[in-house]
Amino acid sequence: MANHFELHCPSRAENVGLCRVAAATFAANAGFSVAEIEEIKVAVSEAASNVVVHAYPKEEGALTLRCEELEDGIVIEVRDQGVGIEDIAQARQASFSTDPERMGLGFVFMESFSDEFAVESAPGRGTRVKMRKRREAPAEAS
Ligand SMILES: Nc1ncnc2c1ncn2[C@@H]1O[C@H](COP(=O)(O)OP(=O)(O)OP(=O)(O)O)[C@@H](O)[C@H]1O
Ligand SMILES: [Mg+2]
C-alpha cells in the first residue's frame, strides 16, 4: 500500500503550522529534497490559511489535509466544508482577493510549486485544493 495519511483538525490559525509540519515530514520521508520541501511547506501553509481565513468566516469548521505518496512524487489535498468559491478562475488570478487587506497570491504560490494543480469548489459546500508534485531526480554522484 502506498504511504498516506489524513489529518482532521478545526480551522484554527495554530493548525496551519501543524499541517505544514505534517506535510513536510511526509515529503521528507518520501525522498523530496530540502528545496522541494520548502515549496511544499509554502503551498500547504497557503492552502490551510485559506481554510482558516476564508472558508469559515464566522466560526471554526473542519480542515482536512491528505497526503499520498506516488511512484514519482506526492499528491496533497487540502479541503473544507466552508462557504466555497463563486468564481474559481477569478479567485486563482494573481492579486485577486475578496479581502482588501490581503495580497491575493496564495493560489499563485500553490500553483507555481505544483506540477499539477486543481481547485474544486461549490458555494455553500466547500473547497478542495489538489496539488501533485514530482520528486526531482537525485543528483548523479560524480
Ligand atoms: N478555502 C477557501 N474557501 C473559500 N474561499 C476561498 C478559499 N480559498 C481561497 N478562497 C478565495 O479565493 C481568493 C484568493 O485566494 P488566495 O489565497 O489566492 O488569496 P488571499 O487568501 O485573498 O490572499 P493571500 O493568500 O495572499 O493572503 C480569496 O480571497 C478567497 O475569496
Ligand atoms: Mg490565501
GROMACS .gro file of N, CA and C and ligand atoms in nm:
model
  458
    1MET      N    1   0.085  -0.120   0.000
    1MET     CA    2   0.000   0.000   0.000
    1MET      C    3   0.089   0.125   0.000
    2ALA      N    4   0.052   0.223  -0.081
    2ALA     CA    5   0.129   0.348  -0.083
    2ALA      C    6   0.112   0.420   0.050
    3ASN      N    7   0.219   0.482   0.095
    3ASN     CA    8   0.209   0.555   0.222
    3ASN      C    9   0.113   0.674   0.206
    4HIS      N   10   0.035   0.699   0.309
    4HIS     CA   11  -0.060   0.811   0.304
    4HIS      C   12  -0.105   0.844   0.445
    5PHE      N   13  -0.162   0.963   0.462
    5PHE     CA   14  -0.227   0.997   0.589
    5PHE      C   15  -0.332   1.104   0.566
    6GLU      N   16  -0.421   1.114   0.661
    6GLU     CA   17  -0.522   1.220   0.658
    6GLU      C   18  -0.527   1.282   0.796
    7LEU      N   19  -0.526   1.414   0.799
    7LEU     CA   20  -0.527   1.485   0.926
    7LEU      C   21  -0.653   1.572   0.932
    8HIS      N   22  -0.731   1.556   1.036
    8HIS     CA   23  -0.853   1.634   1.054
    8HIS      C   24  -0.835   1.726   1.173
    9CYS      N   25  -0.862   1.853   1.154
    9CYS     CA   26  -0.849   1.946   1.267
    9CYS      C   27  -0.945   2.062   1.246
   10PRO      N   28  -0.972   2.137   1.353
   10PRO     CA   29  -1.054   2.257   1.336
   10PRO      C   30  -0.975   2.366   1.265
   11SER      N   31  -1.045   2.456   1.201
   11SER     CA   32  -0.980   2.561   1.119
   11SER      C   33  -0.926   2.673   1.209
   12ARG      N   34  -0.828   2.638   1.290
   12ARG     CA   35  -0.765   2.735   1.380
   12ARG      C   36  -0.630   2.774   1.325
   13ALA      N   37  -0.593   2.900   1.348
   13ALA     CA   38  -0.465   2.950   1.293
   13ALA      C   39  -0.348   2.861   1.333
   14GLU      N   40  -0.347   2.813   1.457
   14GLU     CA   41  -0.231   2.733   1.500
   14GLU      C   42  -0.222   2.600   1.425
   15ASN      N   43  -0.330   2.556   1.367
   15ASN     CA   44  -0.325   2.428   1.294
   15ASN      C   45  -0.265   2.441   1.154
   16VAL      N   46  -0.245   2.565   1.107
   16VAL     CA   47  -0.174   2.585   0.979
   16VAL      C   48  -0.032   2.529   0.992
   17GLY      N   49   0.032   2.560   1.104
   17GLY     CA   50   0.168   2.508   1.128
   17GLY      C   51   0.170   2.357   1.142
   18LEU      N   52   0.067   2.305   1.204
   18LEU     CA   53   0.057   2.159   1.219
   18LEU      C   54   0.051   2.092   1.081
   19CYS      N   55  -0.032   2.147   0.992
   19CYS     CA   56  -0.044   2.091   0.857
   19CYS      C   57   0.088   2.103   0.782
   20ARG      N   58   0.153   2.218   0.797
   20ARG     CA   59   0.280   2.242   0.727
   20ARG      C   60   0.385   2.138   0.769
   21VAL      N   61   0.396   2.118   0.901
   21VAL     CA   62   0.498   2.025   0.953
   21VAL      C   63   0.463   1.881   0.914
   22ALA      N   64   0.336   1.846   0.920
   22ALA     CA   65   0.296   1.708   0.885
   22ALA      C   66   0.329   1.679   0.738
   23ALA      N   67   0.297   1.774   0.649
   23ALA     CA   68   0.324   1.754   0.506
   23ALA      C   69   0.474   1.752   0.480
   24ALA      N   70   0.549   1.839   0.548
   24ALA     CA   71   0.694   1.845   0.528
   24ALA      C   72   0.760   1.715   0.573
   25THR      N   73   0.716   1.661   0.685
   25THR     CA   74   0.774   1.536   0.735
   25THR      C   75   0.742   1.421   0.641
   26PHE      N   76   0.618   1.419   0.592
   26PHE     CA   77   0.577   1.314   0.498
   26PHE      C   78   0.662   1.322   0.371
   27ALA      N   79   0.683   1.446   0.322
   27ALA     CA   80   0.761   1.465   0.198
   27ALA      C   81   0.907   1.427   0.219
   28ALA      N   82   0.960   1.457   0.337
   28ALA     CA   83   1.100   1.419   0.366
   28ALA      C   84   1.112   1.267   0.363
   29ASN      N   85   1.018   1.198   0.424
   29ASN     CA   86   1.021   1.052   0.425
   29ASN      C   87   1.004   0.995   0.284
   30ALA      N   88   0.937   1.072   0.197
   30ALA     CA   89   0.914   1.025   0.060
   30ALA      C   90   1.031   1.061  -0.033
   31GLY      N   91   1.137   1.119   0.022
   31GLY     CA   92   1.259   1.141  -0.055
   31GLY      C   93   1.270   1.274  -0.127
   32PHE      N   94   1.186   1.372  -0.090
   32PHE     CA   95   1.196   1.504  -0.151
   32PHE      C   96   1.318   1.578  -0.098
   33SER      N   97   1.371   1.667  -0.182
   33SER     CA   98   1.489   1.745  -0.142
   33SER      C   99   1.447   1.857  -0.047
   34VAL      N  100   1.546   1.916   0.019
   34VAL     CA  101   1.519   2.027   0.111
   34VAL      C  102   1.450   2.142   0.037
   35ALA      N  103   1.497   2.173  -0.084
   35ALA     CA  104   1.436   2.283  -0.161
   35ALA      C  105   1.291   2.251  -0.196
   36GLU      N  106   1.265   2.128  -0.234
   36GLU     CA  107   1.126   2.089  -0.267
   36GLU      C  108   1.038   2.094  -0.142
   37ILE      N  109   1.092   2.054  -0.030
   37ILE     CA  110   1.014   2.054   0.094
   37ILE      C  111   0.977   2.198   0.133
   38GLU      N  112   1.069   2.291   0.107
   38GLU     CA  113   1.038   2.433   0.134
   38GLU      C  114   0.917   2.477   0.050
   39GLU      N  115   0.913   2.435  -0.074
   39GLU     CA  116   0.799   2.471  -0.161
   39GLU      C  117   0.670   2.406  -0.109
   40ILE      N  118   0.680   2.283  -0.069
   40ILE     CA  119   0.562   2.212  -0.016
   40ILE      C  120   0.510   2.282   0.110
   41LYS      N  121   0.603   2.327   0.193
   41LYS     CA  122   0.561   2.397   0.316
   41LYS      C  123   0.484   2.525   0.284
   42VAL      N  124   0.533   2.599   0.186
   42VAL     CA  125   0.464   2.724   0.148
   42VAL      C  126   0.326   2.691   0.092
   43ALA      N  127   0.320   2.594   0.002
   43ALA     CA  128   0.193   2.561  -0.064
   43ALA      C  129   0.089   2.513   0.037
   44VAL      N  130   0.129   2.427   0.128
   44VAL     CA  131   0.034   2.375   0.229
   44VAL      C  132  -0.008   2.486   0.325
   45SER      N  133   0.085   2.571   0.362
   45SER     CA  134   0.051   2.683   0.451
   45SER      C  135  -0.052   2.775   0.385
   46GLU      N  136  -0.033   2.803   0.257
   46GLU     CA  137  -0.127   2.890   0.186
   46GLU      C  138  -0.266   2.827   0.178
   47ALA      N  139  -0.268   2.697   0.147
   47ALA     CA  140  -0.398   2.629   0.135
   47ALA      C  141  -0.469   2.622   0.271
   48ALA      N  142  -0.395   2.588   0.374
   48ALA     CA  143  -0.456   2.577   0.508
   48ALA      C  144  -0.497   2.715   0.560
   49SER      N  145  -0.416   2.817   0.533
   49SER     CA  146  -0.453   2.954   0.575
   49SER      C  147  -0.583   2.996   0.510
   50ASN      N  148  -0.600   2.960   0.383
   50ASN     CA  149  -0.724   2.996   0.315
   50ASN      C  150  -0.845   2.934   0.384
   51VAL      N  151  -0.828   2.813   0.433
   51VAL     CA  152  -0.940   2.749   0.504
   51VAL      C  153  -0.970   2.827   0.633
   52VAL      N  154  -0.865   2.862   0.705
   52VAL     CA  155  -0.883   2.934   0.833
   52VAL      C  156  -0.949   3.070   0.808
   53VAL      N  157  -0.898   3.142   0.706
   53VAL     CA  158  -0.940   3.282   0.686
   53VAL      C  159  -1.070   3.292   0.607
   54HIS      N  160  -1.079   3.215   0.497
   54HIS     CA  161  -1.188   3.237   0.403
   54HIS      C  162  -1.303   3.136   0.415
   55ALA      N  163  -1.270   3.009   0.441
   55ALA     CA  164  -1.375   2.906   0.430
   55ALA      C  165  -1.480   2.921   0.539
   56TYR      N  166  -1.434   2.960   0.657
   56TYR     CA  167  -1.526   2.971   0.772
   56TYR      C  168  -1.511   3.110   0.834
   57PRO      N  169  -1.571   3.210   0.772
   57PRO     CA  170  -1.550   3.346   0.821
   57PRO      C  171  -1.610   3.371   0.959
   58LYS      N  172  -1.711   3.296   0.997
   58LYS     CA  173  -1.779   3.326   1.124
   58LYS      C  174  -1.737   3.235   1.237
   59GLU      N  175  -1.729   3.106   1.210
   59GLU     CA  176  -1.692   3.013   1.318
   59GLU      C  177  -1.599   2.906   1.263
   60GLU      N  178  -1.537   2.832   1.352
   60GLU     CA  179  -1.446   2.726   1.309
   60GLU      C  180  -1.520   2.615   1.238
   61GLY      N  181  -1.451   2.551   1.146
   61GLY     CA  182  -1.508   2.434   1.079
   61GLY      C  183  -1.399   2.331   1.056
   62ALA      N  184  -1.431   2.230   0.978
   62ALA     CA  185  -1.338   2.119   0.956
   62ALA      C  186  -1.236   2.150   0.849
   63LEU      N  187  -1.110   2.125   0.882
   63LEU     CA  188  -0.998   2.137   0.788
   63LEU      C  189  -0.934   1.999   0.775
   64THR      N  190  -0.919   1.952   0.652
   64THR     CA  191  -0.859   1.820   0.630
   64THR      C  192  -0.740   1.833   0.536
   65LEU      N  193  -0.631   1.769   0.576
   65LEU     CA  194  -0.511   1.758   0.492
   65LEU      C  195  -0.490   1.611   0.460
   66ARG      N  196  -0.468   1.581   0.333
   66ARG     CA  197  -0.440   1.443   0.295
   66ARG      C  198  -0.313   1.440   0.211
   67CYS      N  199  -0.222   1.351   0.241
   67CYS     CA  200  -0.102   1.332   0.160
   67CYS      C  201  -0.092   1.187   0.120
   68GLU      N  202  -0.053   1.165  -0.005
   68GLU     CA  203  -0.035   1.028  -0.052
   68GLU      C  204   0.091   1.022  -0.137
   69GLU      N  205   0.171   0.920  -0.111
   69GLU     CA  206   0.292   0.902  -0.190
   69GLU      C  207   0.257   0.835  -0.322
   70LEU      N  208   0.319   0.885  -0.430
   70LEU     CA  209   0.303   0.825  -0.562
   70LEU      C  210   0.439   0.768  -0.602
   71GLU      N  211   0.439   0.691  -0.708
   71GLU     CA  212   0.566   0.635  -0.754
   71GLU      C  213   0.670   0.745  -0.776
   72ASP      N  214   0.625   0.857  -0.836
   72ASP     CA  215   0.721   0.962  -0.874
   72ASP      C  216   0.706   1.089  -0.792
   73GLY      N  217   0.630   1.086  -0.683
   73GLY     CA  218   0.613   1.208  -0.604
   73GLY      C  219   0.504   1.196  -0.500
   74ILE      N  220   0.429   1.305  -0.482
   74ILE     CA  221   0.318   1.302  -0.387
   74ILE      C  222   0.198   1.381  -0.440
   75VAL      N  223   0.085   1.351  -0.381
   75VAL     CA  224  -0.033   1.434  -0.404
   75VAL      C  225  -0.081   1.482  -0.267
   76ILE      N  226  -0.109   1.611  -0.262
   76ILE     CA  227  -0.152   1.674  -0.137
   76ILE      C  228  -0.288   1.737  -0.161
   77GLU      N  229  -0.378   1.712  -0.069
   77GLU     CA  230  -0.513   1.766  -0.083
   77GLU      C  231  -0.547   1.842   0.046
   78VAL      N  232  -0.600   1.962   0.032
   78VAL     CA  233  -0.649   2.038   0.148
   78VAL      C  234  -0.795   2.069   0.121
   79ARG      N  235  -0.882   2.030   0.212
   79ARG     CA  236  -1.024   2.051   0.183
   79ARG      C  237  -1.101   2.103   0.305
   80ASP      N  238  -1.215   2.165   0.275
   80ASP     CA  239  -1.301   2.218   0.382
   80ASP      C  240  -1.445   2.204   0.338
   81GLN      N  241  -1.534   2.230   0.432
   81GLN     CA  242  -1.678   2.227   0.402
   81GLN      C  243  -1.738   2.364   0.429
   82GLY      N  244  -1.661   2.465   0.390
   82GLY     CA  245  -1.699   2.602   0.421
   82GLY      C  246  -1.783   2.669   0.312
   83VAL      N  247  -1.763   2.800   0.299
   83VAL     CA  248  -1.851   2.880   0.214
   83VAL      C  249  -1.835   2.853   0.064
   84GLY      N  250  -1.717   2.801   0.026
   84GLY     CA  251  -1.694   2.774  -0.116
   84GLY      C  252  -1.657   2.901  -0.193
   85ILE      N  253  -1.625   2.883  -0.321
   85ILE     CA  254  -1.580   2.993  -0.405
   85ILE      C  255  -1.677   3.006  -0.523
   86GLU      N  256  -1.726   3.127  -0.545
   86GLU     CA  257  -1.822   3.153  -0.654
   86GLU      C  258  -1.756   3.139  -0.791
   87ASP      N  259  -1.642   3.205  -0.807
   87ASP     CA  260  -1.576   3.209  -0.938
   87ASP      C  261  -1.431   3.165  -0.919
   88ILE      N  262  -1.404   3.040  -0.949
   88ILE     CA  263  -1.272   2.983  -0.920
   88ILE      C  264  -1.165   3.048  -1.009
   89ALA      N  265  -1.196   3.069  -1.137
   89ALA     CA  266  -1.097   3.129  -1.228
   89ALA      C  267  -1.054   3.267  -1.177
   90GLN      N  268  -1.150   3.343  -1.132
   90GLN     CA  269  -1.120   3.477  -1.080
   90GLN      C  270  -1.036   3.467  -0.951
   91ALA      N  271  -1.075   3.374  -0.862
   91ALA     CA  272  -1.003   3.359  -0.735
   91ALA      C  273  -0.858   3.318  -0.757
   92ARG      N  274  -0.831   3.246  -0.866
   92ARG     CA  275  -0.694   3.198  -0.891
   92ARG      C  276  -0.604   3.304  -0.954
   93GLN      N  277  -0.662   3.414  -0.999
   93GLN     CA  278  -0.580   3.518  -1.062
   93GLN      C  279  -0.489   3.586  -0.959
   94ALA      N  280  -0.368   3.619  -1.004
   94ALA     CA  281  -0.275   3.691  -0.917
   94ALA      C  282  -0.338   3.823  -0.874
   95SER      N  283  -0.322   3.855  -0.748
   95SER     CA  284  -0.369   3.981  -0.688
   95SER      C  285  -0.520   3.988  -0.667
   96PHE      N  286  -0.593   3.880  -0.698
   96PHE     CA  287  -0.735   3.884  -0.666
   96PHE      C  288  -0.755   3.837  -0.523
   97SER      N  289  -0.829   3.917  -0.445
   97SER     CA  290  -0.867   3.876  -0.310
   97SER      C  291  -1.001   3.937  -0.277
   98THR      N  292  -1.081   3.864  -0.200
   98THR     CA  293  -1.206   3.921  -0.152
   98THR      C  294  -1.182   4.006  -0.027
   99ASP      N  295  -1.056   4.005   0.020
   99ASP     CA  296  -1.020   4.083   0.138
   99ASP      C  297  -0.916   4.188   0.096
  100PRO      N  298  -0.955   4.316   0.101
  100PRO     CA  299  -0.864   4.421   0.053
  100PRO      C  300  -0.732   4.428   0.130
  101GLU      N  301  -0.727   4.368   0.246
  101GLU     CA  302  -0.603   4.369   0.325
  101GLU      C  303  -0.503   4.264   0.277
  102ARG      N  304  -0.548   4.174   0.190
  102ARG     CA  305  -0.462   4.061   0.150
  102ARG      C  306  -0.402   4.082   0.013
  103MET      N  307  -0.296   4.004  -0.013
  103MET     CA  308  -0.221   4.017  -0.139
  103MET      C  309  -0.288   3.942  -0.254
  104GLY      N  310  -0.363   3.839  -0.224
  104GLY     CA  311  -0.423   3.758  -0.330
  104GLY      C  312  -0.321   3.675  -0.407
  105LEU      N  313  -0.225   3.621  -0.334
  105LEU     CA  314  -0.118   3.545  -0.400
  105LEU      C  315  -0.113   3.398  -0.359
  106GLY      N  316  -0.201   3.357  -0.268
  106GLY     CA  317  -0.194   3.219  -0.218
  106GLY      C  318  -0.204   3.115  -0.328
  107PHE      N  319  -0.304   3.128  -0.414
  107PHE     CA  320  -0.323   3.030  -0.522
  107PHE      C  321  -0.206   3.032  -0.620
  108VAL      N  322  -0.150   3.152  -0.642
  108VAL     CA  323  -0.037   3.164  -0.734
  108VAL      C  324   0.083   3.084  -0.682
  109PHE      N  325   0.110   3.096  -0.553
  109PHE     CA  326   0.220   3.017  -0.494
  109PHE      C  327   0.190   2.868  -0.505
  110MET      N  328   0.068   2.829  -0.468
  110MET     CA  329   0.033   2.685  -0.471
  110MET      C  330   0.053   2.629  -0.611
  111GLU      N  331   0.007   2.705  -0.711
  111GLU     CA  332   0.018   2.656  -0.849
  111GLU      C  333   0.164   2.649  -0.894
  112SER      N  334   0.241   2.752  -0.860
  112SER     CA  335   0.379   2.754  -0.910
  112SER      C  336   0.465   2.647  -0.843
  113PHE      N  337   0.426   2.601  -0.727
  113PHE     CA  338   0.504   2.498  -0.658
  113PHE      C  339   0.450   2.357  -0.684
  114SER      N  340   0.352   2.345  -0.774
  114SER     CA  341   0.294   2.214  -0.805
  114SER      C  342   0.320   2.179  -0.952
  115ASP      N  343   0.325   2.053  -0.982
  115ASP     CA  344   0.330   2.010  -1.122
  115ASP      C  345   0.189   2.001  -1.180
  116GLU      N  346   0.094   1.965  -1.095
  116GLU     CA  347  -0.047   1.969  -1.136
  116GLU      C  348  -0.123   2.034  -1.021
  117PHE      N  349  -0.215   2.122  -1.057
  117PHE     CA  350  -0.286   2.196  -0.952
  117PHE      C  351  -0.434   2.207  -0.990
  118ALA      N  352  -0.522   2.176  -0.898
  118ALA     CA  353  -0.665   2.184  -0.928
  118ALA      C  354  -0.741   2.238  -0.807
  119VAL      N  355  -0.842   2.318  -0.836
  119VAL     CA  356  -0.931   2.370  -0.731
  119VAL      C  357  -1.073   2.330  -0.767
  120GLU      N  358  -1.140   2.262  -0.675
  120GLU     CA  359  -1.282   2.231  -0.693
  120GLU      C  360  -1.356   2.300  -0.580
  121SER      N  361  -1.468   2.362  -0.613
  121SER     CA  362  -1.541   2.432  -0.508
  121SER      C  363  -1.686   2.451  -0.548
  122ALA      N  364  -1.772   2.452  -0.449
  122ALA     CA  365  -1.912   2.481  -0.475
  122ALA      C  366  -1.961   2.572  -0.362
  123PRO      N  367  -2.026   2.684  -0.399
  123PRO     CA  368  -2.074   2.777  -0.297
  123PRO      C  369  -2.162   2.704  -0.194
  124GLY      N  370  -2.130   2.726  -0.068
  124GLY     CA  371  -2.207   2.664   0.041
  124GLY      C  372  -2.169   2.521   0.073
  125ARG      N  373  -2.081   2.461  -0.010
  125ARG     CA  374  -2.046   2.319   0.009
  125ARG      C  375  -1.901   2.298   0.048
  126GLY      N  376  -1.816   2.390   0.009
  126GLY     CA  377  -1.675   2.376   0.046
  126GLY      C  378  -1.581   2.375  -0.073
  127THR      N  379  -1.454   2.356  -0.041
  127THR     CA  380  -1.347   2.369  -0.140
  127THR      C  381  -1.245   2.257  -0.121
  128ARG      N  382  -1.191   2.212  -0.234
  128ARG     CA  383  -1.086   2.110  -0.232
  128ARG      C  384  -0.973   2.155  -0.325
  129VAL      N  385  -0.853   2.164  -0.269
  129VAL     CA  386  -0.735   2.203  -0.346
  129VAL      C  387  -0.646   2.081  -0.356
  130LYS      N  388  -0.605   2.049  -0.479
  130LYS     CA  389  -0.525   1.929  -0.501
  130LYS      C  390  -0.394   1.967  -0.570
  131MET      N  391  -0.284   1.928  -0.509
  131MET     CA  392  -0.152   1.961  -0.563
  131MET      C  393  -0.074   1.832  -0.582
  132ARG      N  394  -0.021   1.815  -0.703
  132ARG     CA  395   0.061   1.697  -0.728
  132ARG      C  396   0.201   1.746  -0.756
  133LYS      N  397   0.296   1.685  -0.692
  133LYS     CA  398   0.436   1.729  -0.710
  133LYS      C  399   0.526   1.609  -0.735
  134ARG      N  400   0.607   1.622  -0.840
  134ARG     CA  401   0.702   1.514  -0.871
  134ARG      C  402   0.832   1.535  -0.795
  135ARG      N  403   0.893   1.426  -0.758
  135ARG     CA  404   1.023   1.430  -0.693
  135ARG      C  405   1.129   1.457  -0.799
  136GLU      N  406   1.221   1.548  -0.768
  136GLU     CA  407   1.330   1.572  -0.865
  136GLU      C  408   1.424   1.452  -0.860
  137ALA      N  409   1.486   1.423  -0.976
  137ALA     CA  410   1.579   1.310  -0.980
  137ALA      C  411   1.699   1.340  -0.891
  138PRO      N  412   1.745   1.245  -0.811
  138PRO     CA  413   1.861   1.272  -0.728
  138PRO      C  414   1.984   1.304  -0.814
  139ALA      N  415   2.067   1.396  -0.765
  139ALA     CA  416   2.186   1.435  -0.841
  139ALA      C  417   2.277   1.313  -0.861
  140GLU      N  418   2.336   1.305  -0.980
  140GLU     CA  419   2.428   1.193  -1.009
  140GLU      C  420   2.554   1.209  -0.924
  141ALA      N  421   2.597   1.099  -0.866
  141ALA     CA  422   2.724   1.106  -0.792
  141ALA      C  423   2.838   1.119  -0.892
  142SER      N  424   2.934   1.208  -0.867
  142SER     CA  425   3.043   1.225  -0.963
  142SER      C  426   3.172   1.168  -0.907
  143LIG     N1  427  -1.088   2.754   0.110
  143LIG     C1  428  -1.148   2.863   0.062
  143LIG     N2  429  -1.279   2.886   0.089
  143LIG     C2  430  -1.342   2.997   0.041
  143LIG     N3  431  -1.282   3.092  -0.035
  143LIG     C3  432  -1.152   3.074  -0.065
  143LIG     C4  433  -1.078   2.960  -0.019
  143LIG     N4  434  -0.952   2.970  -0.066
  143LIG     C5  435  -0.947   3.083  -0.137
  143LIG     N5  436  -1.066   3.148  -0.138
  143LIG     C6  437  -1.100   3.273  -0.212
  143LIG     O1  438  -1.005   3.291  -0.315
  143LIG     C7  439  -0.942   3.419  -0.302
  143LIG     C8  440  -0.797   3.407  -0.346
  143LIG     O2  441  -0.721   3.323  -0.257
  143LIG     P1  442  -0.563   3.347  -0.242
  143LIG     O3  443  -0.510   3.255  -0.140
  143LIG     O4  444  -0.502   3.345  -0.379
  143LIG     O5  445  -0.554   3.499  -0.192
  143LIG     P2  446  -0.591   3.558  -0.047
  143LIG     O6  447  -0.606   3.448   0.053
  143LIG     O7  448  -0.705   3.650  -0.064
  143LIG     O8  449  -0.458   3.642  -0.014
  143LIG     P3  450  -0.319   3.582   0.040
  143LIG     O9  451  -0.323   3.432   0.021
  143LIG    O10  452  -0.215   3.645  -0.049
  143LIG    O11  453  -0.313   3.621   0.184
  143LIG     C9  454  -0.960   3.458  -0.156
  143LIG    O12  455  -0.956   3.598  -0.139
  143LIG    C10  456  -1.097   3.397  -0.124
  143LIG    O13  457  -1.201   3.482  -0.167
  144MG      MG  458  -0.468   3.296   0.068
   0.00000   0.00000   0.00000
